[in-house]
XYZ file of C-alpha atoms in Angstrom:
651
model
C 35.447 -32.247 -127.451
C 37.038 -32.414 -123.424
C 34.772 -30.804 -120.984
C 37.213 -27.520 -119.438
C 38.123 -28.313 -115.683
C 36.740 -25.641 -113.400
C 40.060 -26.475 -111.364
C 43.269 -24.202 -112.134
C 46.182 -26.724 -113.147
C 48.195 -24.320 -114.983
C 50.431 -23.163 -112.121
C 53.453 -21.157 -112.358
C 57.086 -23.126 -112.410
C 59.393 -22.100 -110.249
C 62.431 -19.576 -111.848
C 65.497 -20.030 -113.309
C 66.679 -16.924 -112.624
C 70.337 -17.106 -111.648
C 71.686 -13.560 -111.389
C 70.249 -9.833 -111.929
C 72.003 -9.381 -115.119
C 70.929 -12.159 -116.235
C 67.360 -11.682 -115.337
C 67.025 -8.215 -117.673
C 67.433 -10.314 -120.941
C 64.573 -12.966 -120.163
C 62.462 -10.440 -119.324
C 59.842 -11.027 -121.990
C 57.772 -7.988 -121.580
C 60.100 -5.389 -121.960
C 59.779 -2.177 -124.124
C 61.544 -2.062 -127.392
C 63.282 0.864 -126.565
C 64.602 -1.101 -123.649
C 67.516 -3.078 -125.299
C 70.341 -3.381 -123.065
C 72.089 -2.614 -119.887
C 74.427 0.070 -119.551
C 78.238 -1.384 -118.556
C 78.325 0.684 -115.405
C 74.370 -1.244 -114.575
C 75.899 -4.536 -115.747
C 78.849 -3.891 -113.154
C 76.508 -2.895 -110.313
C 74.453 -5.841 -111.266
C 77.560 -8.369 -111.168
C 79.116 -6.946 -107.881
C 75.875 -6.536 -105.656
C 75.717 -10.521 -107.018
C 78.949 -11.559 -105.617
C 79.856 -9.503 -102.287
C 75.904 -8.066 -101.233
C 73.103 -10.127 -102.022
C 73.136 -11.851 -98.717
C 74.049 -8.504 -96.611
C 70.993 -6.989 -94.177
C 71.748 -3.838 -95.747
C 73.683 -2.291 -98.774
C 73.673 0.889 -100.511
C 73.920 1.479 -103.881
C 75.426 4.641 -105.447
C 74.517 5.568 -108.918
C 74.885 9.314 -110.063
C 71.623 10.956 -111.409
C 70.813 9.988 -114.961
C 72.839 6.907 -114.633
C 69.719 4.321 -114.476
C 69.450 3.716 -110.770
C 65.731 2.924 -111.609
C 66.588 0.177 -113.228
C 69.061 -1.225 -111.590
C 66.627 -1.432 -108.010
C 64.004 -2.633 -110.011
C 65.866 -5.384 -111.151
C 67.263 -6.472 -107.752
C 63.927 -6.473 -106.360
C 62.549 -8.875 -109.522
C 65.836 -10.902 -108.907
C 64.333 -11.326 -105.616
C 61.115 -11.586 -106.107
C 61.722 -14.290 -108.494
C 65.005 -16.257 -107.467
C 63.684 -16.496 -104.036
C 59.886 -16.285 -103.776
C 60.411 -13.075 -101.557
C 57.609 -10.219 -100.817
C 59.351 -6.988 -102.319
C 58.518 -3.598 -101.464
C 60.093 -0.734 -103.385
C 60.155 2.485 -101.334
C 59.975 5.907 -102.754
C 59.607 9.650 -101.189
C 56.389 10.710 -102.904
C 52.850 8.925 -104.770
C 53.921 11.305 -107.302
C 57.820 9.324 -107.660
C 55.656 6.102 -107.068
C 53.831 6.279 -109.891
C 56.694 7.100 -112.169
C 58.780 4.027 -111.145
C 55.699 2.280 -111.418
C 55.098 3.234 -115.482
C 59.132 2.503 -115.524
C 58.841 -0.707 -114.525
C 55.620 -1.942 -116.908
C 58.527 -1.098 -119.984
C 61.294 -3.237 -118.124
C 58.506 -5.856 -118.094
C 58.645 -6.487 -114.238
C 55.291 -7.129 -112.573
C 54.819 -4.677 -110.273
C 51.736 -2.645 -108.448
C 51.741 1.038 -106.836
C 49.851 0.897 -103.977
C 49.216 4.233 -102.627
C 46.836 6.245 -101.070
C 44.477 5.116 -97.499
C 45.797 1.492 -97.535
C 41.978 0.002 -96.913
C 41.319 0.936 -101.011
C 44.408 -0.881 -101.754
C 43.477 -3.437 -104.678
C 42.386 -6.507 -102.978
C 44.344 -8.514 -106.216
C 47.251 -6.396 -106.510
C 48.120 -6.964 -102.508
C 47.078 -10.734 -102.048
C 50.299 -10.524 -105.533
C 51.978 -8.992 -103.629
C 51.754 -11.082 -100.462
C 51.999 -14.093 -102.216
C 54.983 -13.016 -104.157
C 53.893 -12.595 -108.064
C 54.800 -8.871 -107.835
C 56.717 -6.208 -106.236
C 54.756 -3.379 -103.987
C 55.781 -0.011 -105.288
C 54.468 2.810 -102.418
C 56.128 5.500 -100.563
C 57.748 5.398 -97.128
C 54.852 6.408 -95.274
C 53.437 3.415 -96.305
C 55.940 1.396 -94.741
C 56.504 3.916 -91.628
C 53.332 3.893 -89.760
C 51.675 3.070 -86.523
C 49.484 0.191 -88.764
C 51.776 -0.461 -92.434
C 49.565 -2.758 -94.257
C 52.587 -4.057 -96.275
C 54.320 -4.710 -93.035
C 56.404 -8.102 -94.087
C 57.696 -7.139 -96.784
C 61.000 -9.573 -97.215
C 63.117 -7.362 -99.297
C 62.861 -3.175 -99.394
C 64.482 -1.161 -101.876
C 64.283 2.477 -100.202
C 65.021 4.908 -103.419
C 66.646 8.174 -103.247
C 67.494 6.937 -99.328
C 69.807 9.976 -98.472
C 66.792 12.470 -99.063
C 64.134 9.922 -96.328
C 65.345 11.771 -93.382
C 62.056 13.363 -92.313
C 60.279 10.754 -94.354
C 61.306 7.868 -91.732
C 61.823 10.217 -88.312
C 57.979 11.710 -89.623
C 56.772 8.009 -87.992
C 58.190 9.217 -84.086
C 57.736 13.145 -84.405
C 55.419 14.058 -82.629
C 54.893 18.455 -83.870
C 52.600 21.073 -82.430
C 52.060 23.768 -84.889
C 51.411 26.890 -82.967
C 48.741 28.175 -85.676
C 46.569 24.941 -85.823
C 46.492 24.689 -81.796
C 48.555 27.958 -80.137
C 46.416 27.045 -76.480
C 47.938 23.666 -76.613
C 51.831 25.326 -78.167
C 50.956 27.959 -74.887
C 50.359 24.893 -72.536
C 54.042 23.266 -73.458
C 55.936 26.219 -73.075
C 54.559 26.919 -70.581
C 55.077 23.662 -68.675
C 58.702 24.182 -69.245
C 59.191 27.638 -67.935
C 61.624 27.083 -65.705
C 63.677 24.880 -68.098
C 63.691 27.994 -71.156
C 66.197 30.870 -70.799
C 64.040 33.915 -69.712
C 64.503 36.159 -72.682
C 63.393 33.065 -74.872
C 60.169 33.055 -72.805
C 59.150 36.475 -73.241
C 59.534 36.084 -76.936
C 58.321 33.425 -77.726
C 54.928 33.449 -75.403
C 53.471 36.913 -76.443
C 54.559 38.355 -79.487
C 53.391 40.077 -82.788
C 53.036 37.402 -85.434
C 53.980 40.054 -88.014
C 57.261 40.306 -86.422
C 58.916 37.753 -88.864
C 62.697 37.860 -86.768
C 60.922 35.566 -83.968
C 60.636 32.556 -86.256
C 63.880 32.179 -85.966
C 64.343 31.374 -82.486
C 64.631 27.880 -81.298
C 65.484 26.064 -78.085
C 66.011 22.712 -77.209
C 63.929 21.934 -73.681
C 66.610 20.581 -71.331
C 66.379 16.681 -70.370
C 65.880 16.930 -66.738
C 63.351 19.131 -67.384
C 60.792 16.818 -69.373
C 61.553 13.995 -66.482
C 60.246 15.977 -63.883
C 57.656 17.530 -66.295
C 56.684 14.029 -67.978
C 53.392 13.653 -66.371
C 51.828 16.417 -66.875
C 53.390 16.211 -70.453
C 51.775 13.127 -71.063
C 48.190 14.625 -69.881
C 48.671 17.555 -72.185
C 49.633 15.648 -74.930
C 47.184 12.742 -74.411
C 44.092 15.348 -74.091
C 45.184 17.817 -76.405
C 45.719 16.196 -79.548
C 43.113 15.561 -82.057
C 42.981 11.912 -82.203
C 43.255 9.968 -85.911
C 45.808 12.576 -86.945
C 49.453 12.259 -87.902
C 50.911 14.074 -84.709
C 48.219 11.362 -82.628
C 49.475 8.013 -84.245
C 53.614 9.626 -83.660
C 52.512 10.579 -79.533
C 51.129 7.264 -79.763
C 54.625 5.468 -80.180
C 56.803 7.785 -78.496
C 55.223 8.747 -75.404
C 56.114 6.172 -73.450
C 59.786 6.636 -74.178
C 60.051 10.252 -73.752
C 62.929 10.018 -72.060
C 64.469 9.523 -75.413
C 62.967 11.898 -76.638
C 64.484 15.965 -77.413
C 61.632 18.865 -76.994
C 62.202 21.851 -79.403
C 60.260 24.563 -79.269
C 60.015 27.963 -81.784
C 57.831 30.598 -82.444
C 55.831 28.463 -84.863
C 56.034 24.586 -83.287
C 57.082 22.352 -80.944
C 58.534 19.217 -82.204
C 59.279 16.076 -80.015
C 61.310 13.112 -81.471
C 64.671 10.754 -80.791
C 67.555 12.259 -82.110
C 67.756 9.262 -84.612
C 64.800 6.854 -85.516
C 64.291 3.752 -83.686
C 63.642 1.925 -87.297
C 65.024 -1.192 -85.815
C 61.880 -1.611 -83.190
C 59.713 -1.195 -86.210
C 58.694 -4.867 -87.742
C 57.767 -4.056 -91.116
C 61.427 -2.411 -91.557
C 63.606 -4.571 -88.995
C 62.113 -8.428 -90.108
C 63.800 -7.509 -93.936
C 65.698 -9.910 -94.491
C 68.017 -7.529 -97.161
C 66.967 -3.640 -97.303
C 69.228 -2.097 -100.388
C 69.542 1.940 -99.963
C 69.689 3.866 -103.402
C 70.843 7.530 -104.209
C 72.837 9.788 -106.179
C 75.145 10.090 -103.685
C 75.849 8.035 -100.467
C 78.365 10.492 -98.623
C 81.681 9.954 -96.433
C 79.834 10.656 -92.941
C 77.801 8.255 -92.395
C 74.610 10.094 -92.505
C 72.738 7.156 -94.439
C 73.248 4.810 -90.881
C 71.932 8.505 -88.769
C 69.243 8.819 -91.271
C 67.375 5.517 -91.244
C 69.252 3.751 -87.436
C 70.667 1.130 -88.924
C 74.013 0.741 -87.221
C 76.285 -0.203 -90.351
C 75.631 -0.399 -93.926
C 77.824 -2.148 -96.250
C 78.034 0.037 -99.886
C 78.939 -0.419 -103.199
C 79.799 2.538 -104.792
C 79.985 4.429 -107.900
C 81.384 2.713 -111.163
C 83.932 3.340 -112.745
C 83.611 6.154 -115.291
C 80.781 7.596 -113.231
C 83.611 9.001 -110.959
C 84.338 11.568 -113.146
C 81.503 12.258 -115.529
C 78.286 12.845 -114.913
C 75.022 13.440 -116.904
C 73.971 16.390 -118.683
C 75.129 20.070 -118.608
C 74.107 22.211 -116.648
C 75.302 26.258 -116.648
C 75.455 28.054 -112.711
C 75.435 31.308 -112.300
C 75.409 32.986 -109.302
C 74.197 36.400 -109.446
C 75.332 37.491 -105.904
C 78.778 37.509 -106.287
C 78.399 40.656 -108.335
C 75.501 41.905 -107.606
C 72.925 43.006 -104.487
C 70.151 41.103 -103.394
C 67.099 43.198 -105.367
C 69.426 42.857 -108.271
C 70.086 39.073 -108.382
C 65.644 39.026 -107.822
C 65.136 41.064 -110.344
C 67.444 38.850 -112.859
C 65.161 35.930 -111.833
C 62.128 37.573 -112.871
C 63.615 38.142 -116.347
C 65.325 34.744 -116.630
C 61.442 32.605 -115.909
C 60.469 34.478 -118.745
C 62.757 33.107 -121.178
C 62.058 29.604 -120.879
C 57.908 27.504 -120.720
C 58.854 26.272 -117.394
C 60.911 26.986 -114.494
C 61.635 25.092 -111.136
C 62.810 26.423 -107.816
C 63.867 25.047 -104.599
C 63.661 26.629 -101.578
C 64.091 24.994 -97.842
C 60.910 26.126 -96.826
C 57.694 28.099 -97.045
C 59.066 31.021 -95.513
C 61.895 31.088 -98.385
C 59.189 30.538 -101.357
C 56.937 33.543 -100.154
C 59.264 36.311 -102.058
C 59.536 34.414 -104.809
C 55.803 33.605 -104.694
C 54.954 37.346 -104.386
C 57.745 38.948 -106.938
C 56.830 35.951 -109.727
C 52.911 36.465 -109.185
C 53.596 40.315 -110.821
C 55.211 38.326 -113.781
C 51.460 36.622 -114.721
C 53.361 33.459 -114.659
C 51.357 30.311 -113.462
C 52.840 29.596 -109.798
C 52.862 25.564 -108.585
C 53.339 24.144 -105.391
C 54.014 20.426 -103.810
C 50.365 19.439 -104.398
C 49.946 20.430 -107.567
C 52.166 17.650 -108.545
C 50.973 15.132 -105.301
C 49.962 12.389 -108.351
C 51.600 13.565 -111.862
C 53.835 16.069 -112.901
C 52.110 17.270 -116.209
C 49.827 19.492 -114.514
C 53.840 21.545 -114.587
C 55.029 20.031 -117.943
C 52.151 19.933 -120.060
C 52.125 24.306 -119.181
C 53.698 27.074 -120.506
C 54.934 30.141 -118.134
C 54.643 27.680 -115.321
C 56.766 28.165 -112.037
C 56.567 25.088 -110.000
C 57.918 26.010 -106.206
C 58.985 22.876 -103.919
C 60.721 22.579 -100.850
C 62.203 18.938 -100.815
C 65.690 18.361 -103.241
C 64.412 14.704 -104.744
C 62.192 12.196 -106.343
C 61.225 14.590 -109.400
C 62.577 14.315 -113.069
C 62.034 16.875 -115.216
C 63.975 15.998 -118.475
C 64.364 17.920 -121.651
C 62.152 20.615 -122.505
C 59.718 19.642 -118.887
C 61.964 22.003 -117.837
C 65.296 23.981 -118.639
C 65.293 26.189 -115.630
C 66.242 25.907 -111.954
C 66.392 28.239 -109.055
C 68.074 26.901 -105.753
C 67.199 29.426 -103.482
C 68.091 29.070 -100.148
C 70.736 26.445 -97.979
C 68.906 23.528 -97.526
C 69.428 23.157 -94.172
C 67.810 22.851 -91.010
C 64.590 21.277 -92.545
C 63.009 20.420 -89.412
C 63.599 21.764 -85.761
C 65.817 19.168 -84.573
C 68.221 20.353 -87.440
C 67.866 23.936 -87.169
C 68.768 23.662 -83.259
C 71.619 21.526 -84.677
C 72.874 23.802 -87.534
C 71.867 27.084 -85.785
C 72.428 26.881 -81.943
C 74.802 24.059 -82.179
C 76.939 25.378 -85.178
C 77.071 21.750 -85.541
C 78.123 22.081 -89.259
C 80.289 19.197 -89.808
C 77.896 16.816 -89.262
C 74.922 18.775 -91.279
C 77.943 19.492 -93.988
C 76.974 16.209 -95.615
C 73.346 16.517 -95.108
C 73.471 19.766 -96.956
C 75.830 18.777 -100.003
C 73.355 15.614 -100.822
C 70.316 17.923 -100.615
C 72.276 20.384 -103.152
C 73.438 17.495 -105.522
C 69.854 16.214 -105.541
C 68.623 19.739 -106.107
C 70.435 20.414 -108.968
C 69.917 17.176 -110.902
C 66.039 17.196 -111.234
C 66.558 18.825 -114.574
C 69.088 17.197 -116.944
C 68.180 12.977 -116.907
C 70.740 11.717 -119.587
C 73.729 12.286 -121.355
C 71.950 14.977 -123.983
C 70.284 17.245 -121.650
C 71.262 20.960 -120.293
C 69.606 23.001 -117.807
C 70.794 27.309 -115.935
C 70.880 26.683 -112.697
C 70.385 30.139 -110.717
C 71.985 29.755 -107.182
C 70.544 32.594 -104.944
C 71.063 33.569 -101.193
C 73.382 34.925 -99.442
C 73.573 32.070 -97.282
C 73.784 29.151 -99.868
C 76.071 31.584 -102.254
C 78.593 31.447 -99.633
C 78.312 27.978 -98.753
C 79.342 26.750 -102.458
C 81.854 29.717 -102.659
C 83.920 27.420 -99.770
C 86.517 25.099 -101.709
C 86.560 22.531 -98.882
C 83.201 21.911 -99.638
C 82.752 22.270 -103.245
C 86.184 19.844 -103.309
C 84.543 16.939 -102.129
C 81.369 16.738 -104.396
C 81.657 14.811 -107.297
C 84.292 16.106 -110.193
C 82.112 17.420 -113.036
C 79.930 19.388 -110.159
C 82.805 20.837 -108.517
C 84.026 22.093 -113.010
C 80.322 23.332 -113.153
C 80.457 25.572 -110.235
C 83.666 26.773 -110.552
C 82.767 27.678 -114.171
C 79.852 29.131 -113.062
C 81.497 31.172 -110.131
C 83.879 31.849 -112.557
C 81.553 33.486 -115.079
C 79.836 35.557 -112.368
C 82.327 36.980 -111.429
C 82.393 41.305 -112.401
C 79.101 40.878 -114.074
C 75.892 43.661 -114.794
C 72.370 42.318 -115.134
C 72.177 42.442 -118.637
C 75.234 39.939 -119.012
C 73.513 37.311 -117.090
C 70.760 37.302 -119.538
C 73.357 36.748 -121.711
C 74.850 34.033 -120.601
C 71.562 32.171 -120.425
C 70.853 32.558 -123.871
C 73.898 31.654 -124.874
C 73.565 28.450 -123.071
C 70.077 28.118 -124.377
C 70.815 27.833 -127.647
C 73.764 26.134 -127.592
C 75.855 27.679 -130.446
C 79.174 28.172 -131.128
C 79.879 29.665 -128.142
C 78.640 27.531 -125.439
C 81.061 24.597 -126.999
C 83.979 26.363 -126.523
C 82.955 27.237 -123.133
C 81.814 23.148 -122.690
C 85.331 22.766 -123.464
C 86.766 24.478 -120.630
C 84.199 23.122 -118.228
C 85.573 19.585 -119.348
C 89.157 20.311 -118.905
C 88.367 21.444 -115.078
C 86.444 18.424 -114.946
C 89.473 16.429 -115.702
C 92.220 18.426 -113.094
C 88.876 17.905 -110.409
C 88.786 14.988 -107.855
C 86.980 14.004 -104.766
C 88.590 15.001 -102.062
C 88.993 12.361 -98.894
C 87.480 14.163 -96.093
C 89.021 13.538 -92.919
C 86.422 15.290 -90.363
C 84.332 12.863 -92.666
C 85.716 10.220 -92.096
C 86.119 10.687 -88.530
C 82.359 11.350 -88.619
C 81.511 7.920 -90.538
C 84.261 5.951 -87.282
C 81.116 7.447 -84.136
C 77.796 6.369 -85.885
C 78.062 3.193 -85.051
C 77.885 4.565 -81.272
C 75.902 6.877 -82.236
C 72.848 4.557 -83.443
C 73.807 1.824 -80.593
C 73.332 4.589 -78.071
C 69.833 5.701 -79.119
C 68.787 2.235 -79.266
C 69.808 1.961 -75.543
C 68.496 4.902 -74.483
C 64.629 4.166 -76.122
C 64.903 1.029 -74.249
C 66.017 2.402 -70.457
C 69.176 0.947 -70.524
C 70.712 4.130 -69.637
C 74.822 2.516 -68.800
C 74.700 1.530 -72.611
C 73.641 4.907 -73.059
C 76.260 6.659 -70.906
C 78.740 4.271 -72.715
C 78.233 4.829 -76.153
C 77.478 8.805 -75.743
C 81.026 8.969 -74.087
C 82.744 7.166 -76.608
C 81.128 9.418 -79.349
C 81.962 12.776 -77.434
C 85.627 11.829 -76.625
C 86.340 10.866 -80.380
C 85.304 13.777 -81.871
C 88.128 16.181 -81.361
C 89.513 19.199 -83.187
C 87.847 22.927 -83.955
C 86.274 21.588 -86.620
C 83.397 19.350 -84.807
C 83.768 21.846 -81.549
C 80.094 22.246 -82.016
C 78.823 18.906 -82.799
C 81.336 17.394 -79.512
C 79.322 20.101 -77.258
C 76.085 18.208 -78.506
C 77.491 14.681 -77.086
C 79.077 16.022 -74.357
C 75.182 17.527 -73.631
C 73.971 14.013 -74.416
C 76.575 12.674 -71.909
C 75.664 14.582 -69.580
C 72.093 14.279 -69.489
C 71.926 10.443 -69.371
C 74.085 10.648 -66.370
C 71.621 13.098 -64.515
C 69.085 10.269 -65.239
C 71.601 7.810 -63.641
C 71.724 10.101 -60.879
C 68.192 10.375 -60.574
C 67.473 6.969 -60.855
C 70.323 5.365 -59.014
C 71.338 8.087 -56.141
C 74.798 7.901 -56.872
C 77.390 10.657 -56.624
C 79.041 9.964 -59.606
C 76.794 10.279 -62.506
C 76.063 13.752 -60.777
C 79.825 14.583 -61.136
C 80.422 13.429 -64.411
C 77.171 15.284 -65.643
C 78.385 18.516 -64.063
C 81.714 17.681 -66.308
C 80.589 17.548 -69.493
C 77.857 19.884 -69.117
C 81.362 21.946 -68.326
C 82.673 20.857 -71.953
C 79.888 21.410 -73.417
C 79.328 24.737 -72.700
C 82.918 25.183 -73.462
C 81.926 23.911 -77.089
C 78.855 25.652 -77.711
C 78.835 29.568 -76.825
C 75.675 29.862 -78.172
C 73.736 27.795 -75.796
C 73.985 29.342 -72.476
C 71.663 27.448 -70.257
C 74.601 24.330 -70.310
C 76.036 26.543 -67.326
C 72.767 27.931 -65.860
C 71.736 24.482 -65.558
C 75.078 23.637 -63.594
C 74.399 26.364 -61.671
C 71.184 26.734 -60.945
C 69.332 23.316 -62.091
C 71.191 20.742 -60.000
C 71.087 22.254 -56.742
C 68.249 20.045 -56.241
C 70.946 17.325 -56.365
C-alpha cells in the first residue's frame, strides 16, 4: 500500500470562468430550487461584462424583488474566480449580512460572513478571504473605520448603496450627545457663543428638557468662528471624549481637518463632520480595483456621488421590462387625506390587530414614540432595531408583534412575515447636517432625491416577489403633503406612481370604518380586489418616469462638489474656492434657490479663509459679496447678514 504523502499536492486549478452569466451555470453547489437566471438578471450581467467590468466605479439599479443580491454575488464571484481578486460584499446591517450569507450558500457561492468584533473573525475564514478562496460578506462599518481588518479588498460590492450615507459618513462624524456628556456639550456651545444668534444660544443653554419644541432648534457655527477657536476646540475634545468610543475614533481622523468640517449644534447634540465624506482618503476604499454600487433606485441628481465621496460613477440602468412594472402589489392608504390626526392614529391601532405582524418605519425615535405609547395599550409586542440585530426571526416568529425601526433599507419581510407597513413621518433630517439643510437652508431640491429613495426603499420591505402583497399606511402631515404633490410623485417608478395615485384617490372622502373595510378586502384578495388590480395596472401603463431637469442640474455639478470637499480637506483653498464658485453659479432658478444659498455661503467661507492666510482684500470682498448672495437665497439664516455687519469688522 502506497504511503500517504505528508504534503498537500491537490491544488486548485486556475478558473476558466469567462463571464458572470456563464459562471452561474457552473455553480455546482447551487440549490435545486435555483434553476436559472431571470432574463433581466442575465441582461444586466451581460451589460456589466461587456461595458463595465474594468470601470473603477459602477452602479447597478435593480428594483426590489428583481434579484439584486444574486446579481451582486455573481459579479463578486466572477471577479474572485476570473481575476483571483479579494472581494468584500458590504451590507448595511449584521442581520442583512447574515441573510446575504445564507443566499450565497443557496447559490453555491463560497462566502464567509465576517461580522462582530474584528479581532474575533475566524482565522480560517479571514485567510480564505485574503487568499481569494472565498468572498467576505460584512458590514459597511467593517470597512469604514479607522483600522479595518478587511483593508485590502480588490473589489467592493456595496449593497443598498443609496442607504449607506450615514454608515459611510459615520467614520468622519464626531457627535457629542447632550444626554451622555452635558458638560462637554455646554463647553462647546459656550466656546462658540459669539458665533451663534443670541436667542438660539439662550434657548438651548438653559431650557426645560420637557419642552419638546426645543428639539427642532439647529444652527451651524460659521466657519470663521471654528477657525478662530480651533485650538480651544481641539483641547476640549481631546480631553472630553472618552477613548475607544466611536466619537473618539472619528475625532482622531477629523481633528487635523476641522477647517474642512461643519459644526452643527442642536438642543440634543453637536455634530462635527465634512459636508461630503472624503472616502478616497481611506485606503480600504480607494485601493479597490472596482467598486460596484447596488441599489433599488439610483436617482438622477448625483446623490450616490455625494454619499460615497466619488466624483463620477457609471450607471448600469434598470433593465427593459422593469422600467414599468415592479414586484408585488401594495395598497396605499392615506387616512389624513380625509380625517384628523387623532382619527388616523385610531385607524392604525385597529389595523395592527387585523394582521399578525406590522412594521413601522419612522425617521427617528422622537417620531416613533407616539406609536410605541399607543400600541402598547393594544397589548402588542413592541420590537426595535436591537431585537433584530442578527436575525429577523425574533419578529417573524411572533404574533401580535410590531417592529419599529428608523431605517428604510436592508430588511426582507416576504409573504406572511409581514402584511402591514406604516410609513410614519417624512424621512428627512437623518442627521444634524441633513436636518440643517432641510429646515434652515430649505435645500429641498437636493434632499428630495434622498427622501424619495428612502421612501421607495421603505415601501418595498414587505413585497419581495411577484405574488407578494402588503398594505401601506402613510402617516404624518409632512409625509402626506410630500406624496400629494404631483411634482414629487412623477419622478418615481411608474408602478409606484400608479399605486400611490390609486391609494390617494381611494382615501378621499372616507370615514374610519371605510379604511378598515379597504384593508380587509385587500388582505382577502377577493373579487373586489381583482377589479382594483386592473385599475392600478391601467394607471401604471399611463404613467412614465419624468426626466426632472432639477435632478439633471444637480447631477451636472456633483463632480465639482466632490472636488471642493477634497481640496478643502487637503487645505488647498484656491482649488476649493474655484469648485465652490462653479457650483454656486451653476445653480440658477428658484427651484434650487436654497441650495444655491448654501454654496454661496461655502464659497464665502473659503474666500474668507484665503483672506485670513494671505491678507489679500480681493478675497475679503469676494466673501462679502457671496454672503450677500447667500442671504438673499436663505432668508431663514439671519447670521449671513450678521457676519457682514459684525463678524468682518476685525478684517
